[in-house]
PDB file of C-alpha atoms in Angstrom:
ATOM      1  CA  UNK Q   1      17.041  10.398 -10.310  1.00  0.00           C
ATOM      2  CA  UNK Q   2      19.186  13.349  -9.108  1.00  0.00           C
ATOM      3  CA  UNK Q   3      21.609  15.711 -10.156  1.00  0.00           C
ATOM      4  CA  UNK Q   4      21.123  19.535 -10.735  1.00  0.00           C
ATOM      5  CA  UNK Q   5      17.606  19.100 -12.304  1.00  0.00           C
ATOM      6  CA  UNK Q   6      16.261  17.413  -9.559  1.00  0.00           C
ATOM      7  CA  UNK Q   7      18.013  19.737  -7.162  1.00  0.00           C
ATOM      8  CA  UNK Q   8      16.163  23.006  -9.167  1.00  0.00           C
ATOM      9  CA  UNK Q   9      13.021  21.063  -8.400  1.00  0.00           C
ATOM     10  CA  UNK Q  10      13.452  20.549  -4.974  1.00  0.00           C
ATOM     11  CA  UNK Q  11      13.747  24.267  -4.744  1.00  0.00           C
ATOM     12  CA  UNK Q  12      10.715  25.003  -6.009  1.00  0.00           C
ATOM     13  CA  UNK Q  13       8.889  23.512  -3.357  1.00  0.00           C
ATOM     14  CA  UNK Q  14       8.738  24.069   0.631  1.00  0.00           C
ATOM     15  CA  UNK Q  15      12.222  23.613   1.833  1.00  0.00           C
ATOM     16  CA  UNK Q  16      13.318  19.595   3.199  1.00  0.00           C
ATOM     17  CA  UNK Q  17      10.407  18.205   1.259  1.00  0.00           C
ATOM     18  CA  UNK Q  18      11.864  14.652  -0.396  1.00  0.00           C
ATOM     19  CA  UNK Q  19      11.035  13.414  -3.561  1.00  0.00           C
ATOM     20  CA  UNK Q  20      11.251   9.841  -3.461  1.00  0.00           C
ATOM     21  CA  UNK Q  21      11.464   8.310  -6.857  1.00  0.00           C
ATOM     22  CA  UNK Q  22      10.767   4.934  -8.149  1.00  0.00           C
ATOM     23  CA  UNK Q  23      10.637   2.894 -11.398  1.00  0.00           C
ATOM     24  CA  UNK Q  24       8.109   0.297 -11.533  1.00  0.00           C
ATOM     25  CA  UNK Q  25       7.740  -1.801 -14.933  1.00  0.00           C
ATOM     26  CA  UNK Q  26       3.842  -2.325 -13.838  1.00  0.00           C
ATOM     27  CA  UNK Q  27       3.197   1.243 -14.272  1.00  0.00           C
ATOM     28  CA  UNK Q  28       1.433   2.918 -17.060  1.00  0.00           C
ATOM     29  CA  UNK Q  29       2.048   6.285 -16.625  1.00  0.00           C
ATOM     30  CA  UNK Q  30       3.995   9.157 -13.926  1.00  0.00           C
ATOM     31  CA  UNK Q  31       1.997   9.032 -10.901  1.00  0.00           C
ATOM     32  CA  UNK Q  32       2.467  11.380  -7.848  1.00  0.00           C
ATOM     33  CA  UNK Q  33       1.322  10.644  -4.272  1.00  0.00           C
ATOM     34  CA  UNK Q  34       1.986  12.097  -0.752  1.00  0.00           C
ATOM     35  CA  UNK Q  35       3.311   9.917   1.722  1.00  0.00           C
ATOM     36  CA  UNK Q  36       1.161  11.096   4.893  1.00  0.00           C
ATOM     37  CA  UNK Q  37       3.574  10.240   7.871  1.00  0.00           C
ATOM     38  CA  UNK Q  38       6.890  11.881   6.284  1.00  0.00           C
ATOM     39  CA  UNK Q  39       5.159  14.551   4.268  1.00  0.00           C
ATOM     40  CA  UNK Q  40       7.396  12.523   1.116  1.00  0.00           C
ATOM     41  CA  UNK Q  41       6.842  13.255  -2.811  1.00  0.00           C
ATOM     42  CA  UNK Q  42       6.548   9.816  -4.186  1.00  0.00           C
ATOM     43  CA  UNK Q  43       6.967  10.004  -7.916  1.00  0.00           C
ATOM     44  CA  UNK Q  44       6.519   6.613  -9.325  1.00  0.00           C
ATOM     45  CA  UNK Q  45       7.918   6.045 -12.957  1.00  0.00           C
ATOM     46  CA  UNK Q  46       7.408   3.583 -15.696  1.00  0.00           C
ATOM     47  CA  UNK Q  47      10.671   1.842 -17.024  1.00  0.00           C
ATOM     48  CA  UNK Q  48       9.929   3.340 -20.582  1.00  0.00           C
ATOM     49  CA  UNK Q  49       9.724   7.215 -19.121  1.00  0.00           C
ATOM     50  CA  UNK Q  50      12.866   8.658 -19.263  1.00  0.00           C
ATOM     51  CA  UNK Q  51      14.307  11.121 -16.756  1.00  0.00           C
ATOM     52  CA  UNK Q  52      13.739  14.530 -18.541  1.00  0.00           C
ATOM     53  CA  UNK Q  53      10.297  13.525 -19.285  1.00  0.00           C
ATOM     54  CA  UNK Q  54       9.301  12.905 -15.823  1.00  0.00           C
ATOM     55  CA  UNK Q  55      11.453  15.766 -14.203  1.00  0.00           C
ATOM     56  CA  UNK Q  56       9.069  17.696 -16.811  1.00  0.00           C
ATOM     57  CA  UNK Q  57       6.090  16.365 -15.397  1.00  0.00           C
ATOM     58  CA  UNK Q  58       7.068  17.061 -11.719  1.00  0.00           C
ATOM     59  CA  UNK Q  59       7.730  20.358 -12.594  1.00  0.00           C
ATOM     60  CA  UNK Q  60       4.117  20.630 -14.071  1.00  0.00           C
ATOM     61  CA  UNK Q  61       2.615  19.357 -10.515  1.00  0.00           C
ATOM     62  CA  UNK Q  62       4.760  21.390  -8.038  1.00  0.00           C
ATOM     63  CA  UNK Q  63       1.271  23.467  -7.193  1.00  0.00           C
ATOM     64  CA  UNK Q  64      -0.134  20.655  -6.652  1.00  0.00           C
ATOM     65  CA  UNK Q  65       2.044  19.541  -4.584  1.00  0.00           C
ATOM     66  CA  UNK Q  66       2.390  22.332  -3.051  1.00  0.00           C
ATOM     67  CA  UNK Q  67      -1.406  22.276  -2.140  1.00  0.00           C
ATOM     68  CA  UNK Q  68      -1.404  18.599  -1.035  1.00  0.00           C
ATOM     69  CA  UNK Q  69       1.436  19.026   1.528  1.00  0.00           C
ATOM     70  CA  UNK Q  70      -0.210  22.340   2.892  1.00  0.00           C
ATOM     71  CA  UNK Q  71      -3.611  20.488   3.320  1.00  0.00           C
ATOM     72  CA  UNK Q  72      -1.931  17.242   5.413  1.00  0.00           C
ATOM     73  CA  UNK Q  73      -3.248  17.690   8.875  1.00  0.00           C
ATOM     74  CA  UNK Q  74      -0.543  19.219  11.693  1.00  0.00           C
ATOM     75  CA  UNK Q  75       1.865  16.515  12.911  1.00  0.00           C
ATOM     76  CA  UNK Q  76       1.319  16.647  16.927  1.00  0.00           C
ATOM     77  CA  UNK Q  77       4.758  16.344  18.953  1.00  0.00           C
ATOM     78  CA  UNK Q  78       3.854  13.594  21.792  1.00  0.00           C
ATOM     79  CA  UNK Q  79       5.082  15.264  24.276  1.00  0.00           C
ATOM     80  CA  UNK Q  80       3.504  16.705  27.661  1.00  0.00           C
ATOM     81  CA  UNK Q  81       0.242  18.241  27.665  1.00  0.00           C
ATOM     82  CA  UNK Q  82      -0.643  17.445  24.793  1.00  0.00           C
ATOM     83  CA  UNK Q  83      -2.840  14.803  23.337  1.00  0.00           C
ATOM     84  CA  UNK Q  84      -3.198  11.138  21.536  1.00  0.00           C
ATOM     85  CA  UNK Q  85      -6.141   9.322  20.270  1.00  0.00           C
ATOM     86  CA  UNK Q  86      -6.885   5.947  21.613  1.00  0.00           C
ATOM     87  CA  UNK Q  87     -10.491   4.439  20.335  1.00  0.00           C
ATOM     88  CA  UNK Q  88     -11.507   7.915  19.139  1.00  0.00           C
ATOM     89  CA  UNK Q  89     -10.662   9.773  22.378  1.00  0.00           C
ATOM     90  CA  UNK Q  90      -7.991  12.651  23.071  1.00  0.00           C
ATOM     91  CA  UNK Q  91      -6.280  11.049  25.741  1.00  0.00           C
ATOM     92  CA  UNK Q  92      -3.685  13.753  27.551  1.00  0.00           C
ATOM     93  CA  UNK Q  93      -0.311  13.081  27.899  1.00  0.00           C
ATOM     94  CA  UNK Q  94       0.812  13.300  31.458  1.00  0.00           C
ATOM     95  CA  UNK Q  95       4.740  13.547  31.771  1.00  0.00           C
ATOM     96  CA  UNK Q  96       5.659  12.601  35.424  1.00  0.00           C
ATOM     97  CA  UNK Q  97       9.440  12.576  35.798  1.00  0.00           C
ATOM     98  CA  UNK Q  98       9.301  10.995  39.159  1.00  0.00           C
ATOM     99  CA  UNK Q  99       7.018   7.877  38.884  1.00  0.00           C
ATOM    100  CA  UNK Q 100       9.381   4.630  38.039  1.00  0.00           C
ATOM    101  CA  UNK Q 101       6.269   2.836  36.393  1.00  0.00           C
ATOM    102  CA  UNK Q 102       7.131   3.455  32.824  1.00  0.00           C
ATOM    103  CA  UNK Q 103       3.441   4.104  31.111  1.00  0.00           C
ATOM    104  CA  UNK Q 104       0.225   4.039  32.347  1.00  0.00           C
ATOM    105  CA  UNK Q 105      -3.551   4.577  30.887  1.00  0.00           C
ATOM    106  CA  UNK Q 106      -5.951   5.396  33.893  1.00  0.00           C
ATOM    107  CA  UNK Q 107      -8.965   7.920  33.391  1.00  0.00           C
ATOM    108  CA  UNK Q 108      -6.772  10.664  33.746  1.00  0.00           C
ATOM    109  CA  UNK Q 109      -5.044  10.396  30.728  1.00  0.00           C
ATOM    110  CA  UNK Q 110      -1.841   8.674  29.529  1.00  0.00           C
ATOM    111  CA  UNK Q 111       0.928   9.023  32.086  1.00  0.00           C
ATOM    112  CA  UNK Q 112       4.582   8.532  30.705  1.00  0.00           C
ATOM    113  CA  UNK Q 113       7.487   8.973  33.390  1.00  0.00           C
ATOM    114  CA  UNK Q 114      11.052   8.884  33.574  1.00  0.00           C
ATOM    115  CA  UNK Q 115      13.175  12.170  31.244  1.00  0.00           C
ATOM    116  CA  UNK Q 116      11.049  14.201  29.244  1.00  0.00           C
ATOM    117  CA  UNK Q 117      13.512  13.461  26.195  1.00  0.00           C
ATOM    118  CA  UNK Q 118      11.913   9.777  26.288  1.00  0.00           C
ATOM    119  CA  UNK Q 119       8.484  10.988  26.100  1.00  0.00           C
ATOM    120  CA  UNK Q 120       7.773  10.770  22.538  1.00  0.00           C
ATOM    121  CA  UNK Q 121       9.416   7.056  22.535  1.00  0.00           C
ATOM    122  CA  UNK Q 122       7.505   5.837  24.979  1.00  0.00           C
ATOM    123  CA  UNK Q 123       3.916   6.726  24.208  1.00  0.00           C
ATOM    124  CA  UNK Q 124       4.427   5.269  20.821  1.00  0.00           C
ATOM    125  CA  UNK Q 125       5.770   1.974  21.770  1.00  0.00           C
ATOM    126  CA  UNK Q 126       2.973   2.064  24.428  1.00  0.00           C
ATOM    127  CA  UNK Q 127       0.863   2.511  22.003  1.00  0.00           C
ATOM    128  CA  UNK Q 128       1.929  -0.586  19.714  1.00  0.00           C
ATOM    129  CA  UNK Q 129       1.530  -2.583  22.577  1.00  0.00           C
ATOM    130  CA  UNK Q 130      -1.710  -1.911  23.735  1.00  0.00           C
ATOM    131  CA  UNK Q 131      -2.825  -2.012  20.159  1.00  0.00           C
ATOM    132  CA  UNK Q 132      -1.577  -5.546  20.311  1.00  0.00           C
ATOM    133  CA  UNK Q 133      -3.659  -6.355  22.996  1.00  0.00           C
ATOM    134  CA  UNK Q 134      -6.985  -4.672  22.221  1.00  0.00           C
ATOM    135  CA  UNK Q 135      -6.986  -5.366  18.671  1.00  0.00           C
ATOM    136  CA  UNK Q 136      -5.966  -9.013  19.329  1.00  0.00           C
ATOM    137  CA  UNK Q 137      -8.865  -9.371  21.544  1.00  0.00           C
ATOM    138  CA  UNK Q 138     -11.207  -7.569  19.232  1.00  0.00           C
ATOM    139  CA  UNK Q 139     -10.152  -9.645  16.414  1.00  0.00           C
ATOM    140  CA  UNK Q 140     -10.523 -13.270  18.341  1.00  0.00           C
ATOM    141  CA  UNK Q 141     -14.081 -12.069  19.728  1.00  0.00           C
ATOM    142  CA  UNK Q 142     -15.290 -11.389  16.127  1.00  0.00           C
ATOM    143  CA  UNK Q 143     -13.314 -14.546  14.807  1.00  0.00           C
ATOM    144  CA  UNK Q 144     -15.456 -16.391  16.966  1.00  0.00           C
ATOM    145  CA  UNK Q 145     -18.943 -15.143  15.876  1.00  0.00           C
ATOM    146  CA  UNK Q 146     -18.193 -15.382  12.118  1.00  0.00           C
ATOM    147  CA  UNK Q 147     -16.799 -18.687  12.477  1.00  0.00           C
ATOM    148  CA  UNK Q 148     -13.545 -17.866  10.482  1.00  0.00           C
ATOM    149  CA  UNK Q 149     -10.432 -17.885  11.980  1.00  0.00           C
ATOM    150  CA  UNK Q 150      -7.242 -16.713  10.521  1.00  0.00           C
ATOM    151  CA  UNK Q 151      -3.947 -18.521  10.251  1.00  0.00           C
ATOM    152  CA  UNK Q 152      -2.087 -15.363  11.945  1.00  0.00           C
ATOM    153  CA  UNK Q 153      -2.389 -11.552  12.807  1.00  0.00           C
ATOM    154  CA  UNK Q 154       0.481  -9.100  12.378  1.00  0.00           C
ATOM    155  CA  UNK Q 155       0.656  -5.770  13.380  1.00  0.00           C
ATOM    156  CA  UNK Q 156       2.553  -3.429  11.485  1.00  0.00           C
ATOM    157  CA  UNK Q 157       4.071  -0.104  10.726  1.00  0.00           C
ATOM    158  CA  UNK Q 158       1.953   0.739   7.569  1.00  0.00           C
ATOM    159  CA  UNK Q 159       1.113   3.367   5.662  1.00  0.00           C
ATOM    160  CA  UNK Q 160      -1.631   3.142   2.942  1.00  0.00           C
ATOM    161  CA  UNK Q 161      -3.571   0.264   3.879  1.00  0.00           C
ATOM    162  CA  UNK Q 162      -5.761  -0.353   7.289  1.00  0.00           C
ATOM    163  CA  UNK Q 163      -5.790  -3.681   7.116  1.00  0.00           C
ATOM    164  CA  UNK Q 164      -4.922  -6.941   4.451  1.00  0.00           C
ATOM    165  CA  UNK Q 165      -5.394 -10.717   4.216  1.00  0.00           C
ATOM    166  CA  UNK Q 166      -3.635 -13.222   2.308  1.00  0.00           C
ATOM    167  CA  UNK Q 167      -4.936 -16.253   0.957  1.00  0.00           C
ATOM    168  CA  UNK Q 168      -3.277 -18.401   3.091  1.00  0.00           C
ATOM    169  CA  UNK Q 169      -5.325 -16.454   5.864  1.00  0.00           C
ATOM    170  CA  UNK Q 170      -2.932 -14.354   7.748  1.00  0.00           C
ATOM    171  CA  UNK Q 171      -4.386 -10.685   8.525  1.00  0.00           C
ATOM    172  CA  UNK Q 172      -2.295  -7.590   9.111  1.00  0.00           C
ATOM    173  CA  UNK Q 173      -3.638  -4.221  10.634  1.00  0.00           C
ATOM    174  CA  UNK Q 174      -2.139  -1.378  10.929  1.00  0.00           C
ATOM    175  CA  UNK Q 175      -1.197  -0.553  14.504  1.00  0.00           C
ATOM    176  CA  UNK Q 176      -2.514   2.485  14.257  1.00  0.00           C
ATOM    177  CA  UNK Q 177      -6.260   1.478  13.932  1.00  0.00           C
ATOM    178  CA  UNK Q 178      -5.750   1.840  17.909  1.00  0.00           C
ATOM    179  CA  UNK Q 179      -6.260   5.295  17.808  1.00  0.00           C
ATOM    180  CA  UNK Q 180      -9.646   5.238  15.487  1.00  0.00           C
ATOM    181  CA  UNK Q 181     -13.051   5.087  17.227  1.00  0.00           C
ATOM    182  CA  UNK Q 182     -14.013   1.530  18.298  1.00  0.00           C
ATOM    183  CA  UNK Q 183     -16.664   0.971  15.501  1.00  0.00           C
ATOM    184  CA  UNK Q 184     -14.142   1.650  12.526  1.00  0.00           C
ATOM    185  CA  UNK Q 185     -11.606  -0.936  14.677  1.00  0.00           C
ATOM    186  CA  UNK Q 186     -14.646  -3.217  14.078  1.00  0.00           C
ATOM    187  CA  UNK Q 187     -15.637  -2.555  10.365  1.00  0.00           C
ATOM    188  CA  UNK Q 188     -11.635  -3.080   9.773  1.00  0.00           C
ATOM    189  CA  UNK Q 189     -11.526  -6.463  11.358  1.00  0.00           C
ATOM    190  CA  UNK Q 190     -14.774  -7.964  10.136  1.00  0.00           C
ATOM    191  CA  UNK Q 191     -13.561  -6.516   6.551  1.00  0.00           C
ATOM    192  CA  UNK Q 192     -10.652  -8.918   6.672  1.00  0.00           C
ATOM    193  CA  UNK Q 193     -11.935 -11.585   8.463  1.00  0.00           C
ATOM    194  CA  UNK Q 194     -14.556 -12.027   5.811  1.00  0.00           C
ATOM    195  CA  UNK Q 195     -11.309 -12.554   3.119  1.00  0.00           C
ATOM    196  CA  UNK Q 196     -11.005 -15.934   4.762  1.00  0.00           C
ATOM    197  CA  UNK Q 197     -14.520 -16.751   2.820  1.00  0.00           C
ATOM    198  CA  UNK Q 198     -14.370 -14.286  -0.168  1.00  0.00           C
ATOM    199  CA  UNK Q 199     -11.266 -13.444  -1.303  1.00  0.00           C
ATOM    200  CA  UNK Q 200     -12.574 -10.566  -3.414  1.00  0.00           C
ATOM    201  CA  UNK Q 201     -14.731  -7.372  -3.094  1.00  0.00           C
ATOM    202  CA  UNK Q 202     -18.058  -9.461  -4.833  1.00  0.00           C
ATOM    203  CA  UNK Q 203     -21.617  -9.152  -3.675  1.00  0.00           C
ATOM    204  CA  UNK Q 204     -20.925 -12.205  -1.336  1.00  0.00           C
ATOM    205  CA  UNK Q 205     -18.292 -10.440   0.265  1.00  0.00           C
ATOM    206  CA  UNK Q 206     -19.960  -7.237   0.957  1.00  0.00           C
ATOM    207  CA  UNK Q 207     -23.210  -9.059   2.189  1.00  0.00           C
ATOM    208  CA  UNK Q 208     -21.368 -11.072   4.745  1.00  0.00           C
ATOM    209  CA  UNK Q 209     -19.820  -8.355   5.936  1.00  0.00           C
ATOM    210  CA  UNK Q 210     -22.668  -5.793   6.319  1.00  0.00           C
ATOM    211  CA  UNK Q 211     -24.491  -9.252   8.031  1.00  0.00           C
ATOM    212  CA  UNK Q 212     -21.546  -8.943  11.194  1.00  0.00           C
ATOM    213  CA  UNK Q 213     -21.462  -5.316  11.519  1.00  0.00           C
ATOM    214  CA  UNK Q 214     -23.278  -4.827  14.895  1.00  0.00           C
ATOM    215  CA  UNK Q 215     -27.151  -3.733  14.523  1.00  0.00           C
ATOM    216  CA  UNK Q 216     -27.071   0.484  15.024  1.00  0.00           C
ATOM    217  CA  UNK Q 217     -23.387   0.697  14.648  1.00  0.00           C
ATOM    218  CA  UNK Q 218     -21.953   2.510  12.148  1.00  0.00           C
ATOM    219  CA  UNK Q 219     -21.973   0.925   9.060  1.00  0.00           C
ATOM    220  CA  UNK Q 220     -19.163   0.444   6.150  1.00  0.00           C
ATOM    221  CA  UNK Q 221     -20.446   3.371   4.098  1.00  0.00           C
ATOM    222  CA  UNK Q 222     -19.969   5.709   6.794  1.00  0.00           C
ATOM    223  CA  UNK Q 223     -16.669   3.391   8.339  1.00  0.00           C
ATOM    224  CA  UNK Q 224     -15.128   3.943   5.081  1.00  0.00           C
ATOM    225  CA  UNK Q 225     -16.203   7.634   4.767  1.00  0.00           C
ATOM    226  CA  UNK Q 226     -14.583   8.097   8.198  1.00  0.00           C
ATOM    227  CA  UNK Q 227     -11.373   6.530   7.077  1.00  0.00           C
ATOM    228  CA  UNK Q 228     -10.631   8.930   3.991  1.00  0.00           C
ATOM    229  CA  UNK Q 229     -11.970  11.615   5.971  1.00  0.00           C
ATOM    230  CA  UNK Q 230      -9.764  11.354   9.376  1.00  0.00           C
ATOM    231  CA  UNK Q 231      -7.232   8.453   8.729  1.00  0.00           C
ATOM    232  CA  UNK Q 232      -4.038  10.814   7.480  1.00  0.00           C
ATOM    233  CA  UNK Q 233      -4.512  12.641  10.487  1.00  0.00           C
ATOM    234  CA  UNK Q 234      -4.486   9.292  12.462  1.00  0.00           C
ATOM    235  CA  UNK Q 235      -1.626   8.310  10.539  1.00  0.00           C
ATOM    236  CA  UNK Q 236       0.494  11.629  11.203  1.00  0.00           C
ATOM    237  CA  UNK Q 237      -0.399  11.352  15.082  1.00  0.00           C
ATOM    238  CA  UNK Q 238       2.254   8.754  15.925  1.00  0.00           C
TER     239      UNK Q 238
END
């Protein structure tokens, strides 16, 4: 949809907000949602809902809208001096302009070299790859103790789910689920290993899961509470 009467809506709200629009012949009615990374309107449309109609009910929602982009947590720049979250922790970002060893993680924080225009870059594709590695690693470790072992793990650049499994057992997680605390990295990755032996959300599932989450961690109640409460931010941070 566009034109002039989705150009009068776009002025109604705060200046280089999108709307992204999409028909879908699945859906039953107009839905709106907020795309947390972009800050994007997505206005999904049934095939029988014709353009006025929605425009209309868009127009209805622009307070709401309004409210729901105001409330999305600050979008950090990654640059110098200021901070990332790796298992739950600020970790500083150290720009050192003369050090020729790319990025590094020590106990002083993360250290990024080279121009300061490459900053940004390079934390987040240091980031992706030490997500690789840790959440590889925590993923084989609790592969091993439930006995269930998926065909394949994939790391991507998602945005509305933490994790998935298929039924021919290949797992994606979010790269991202670096940057929670290491007991919601866990609740994640026993969550879809235990796919591989209920693929549903049954009593089964839910009991073999709550069986693998380690004694006096935090459990999936408060995992998943966690999640809705801090995981736009987490998904805005990088």
């Amino acid at each position: 949809m566009s034109g002039p009467e989705a150009q009068g809506l776009t002025s109604m709200l705060p200046p280089t907000v999108p709307l992204i629009w999409k028909r879908s012949a699945r859906a039953r009615r107009i839905t709106l949602r907020i795309e947390p990374v972009r800050g994007e309107v997505i206005v999904t449309v049934p095939q029988t809902v014709t353009k006025d109609r929605a425009l209309a009910f868009v127009h209805q929602q622009t307070e709401w809208i309004a409210r729901a982009l105001a409330a999305l947590p600050e979008k950090p720049a990654l640059t110098d001096g200021s901070h990332v979250m790796i298992d739950g922790h600020h970790v500083p970002i150290l720009h050192d302009p003369t050090a020729r060893r790319g990025c590094w993680l020590d106990a002083d924080g993360l250290h990024v070299s080279g121009d300061a225009s490459h900053t940004t870059r390079r934390v987040r594709d240091f980031l992706q790859i030490l997500a690789k590695e840790r959440l590889t690693q925590t993923l084989q470790a609790h592969s091993e103790t439930m006995a269930l072992y998926p065909t394949r793990l994939d790391l991507r650049e998602v945005r509305t789910r933490w994790g998935s499994c298929t039924k021919q057992g290949r797992i994606m997680l979010s790269w991202r689920l670096l940057m929670a605390p290491v007991p919601i990295q866990n609740y994640v990755i026993i969550h879809e290993l235990a796919h591989l032996k209920h693929f549903n959300h049954g009593s089964d599932f839910w009991a073999l899961v709550d069986s693998f989450i380690p004694e006096g961690r935090i459990g999936r109640l408060a995992a998943e509470r966690w999640l809705r409460e801090n995981g736009t931010a987490l998904l805005r941070a990088a």
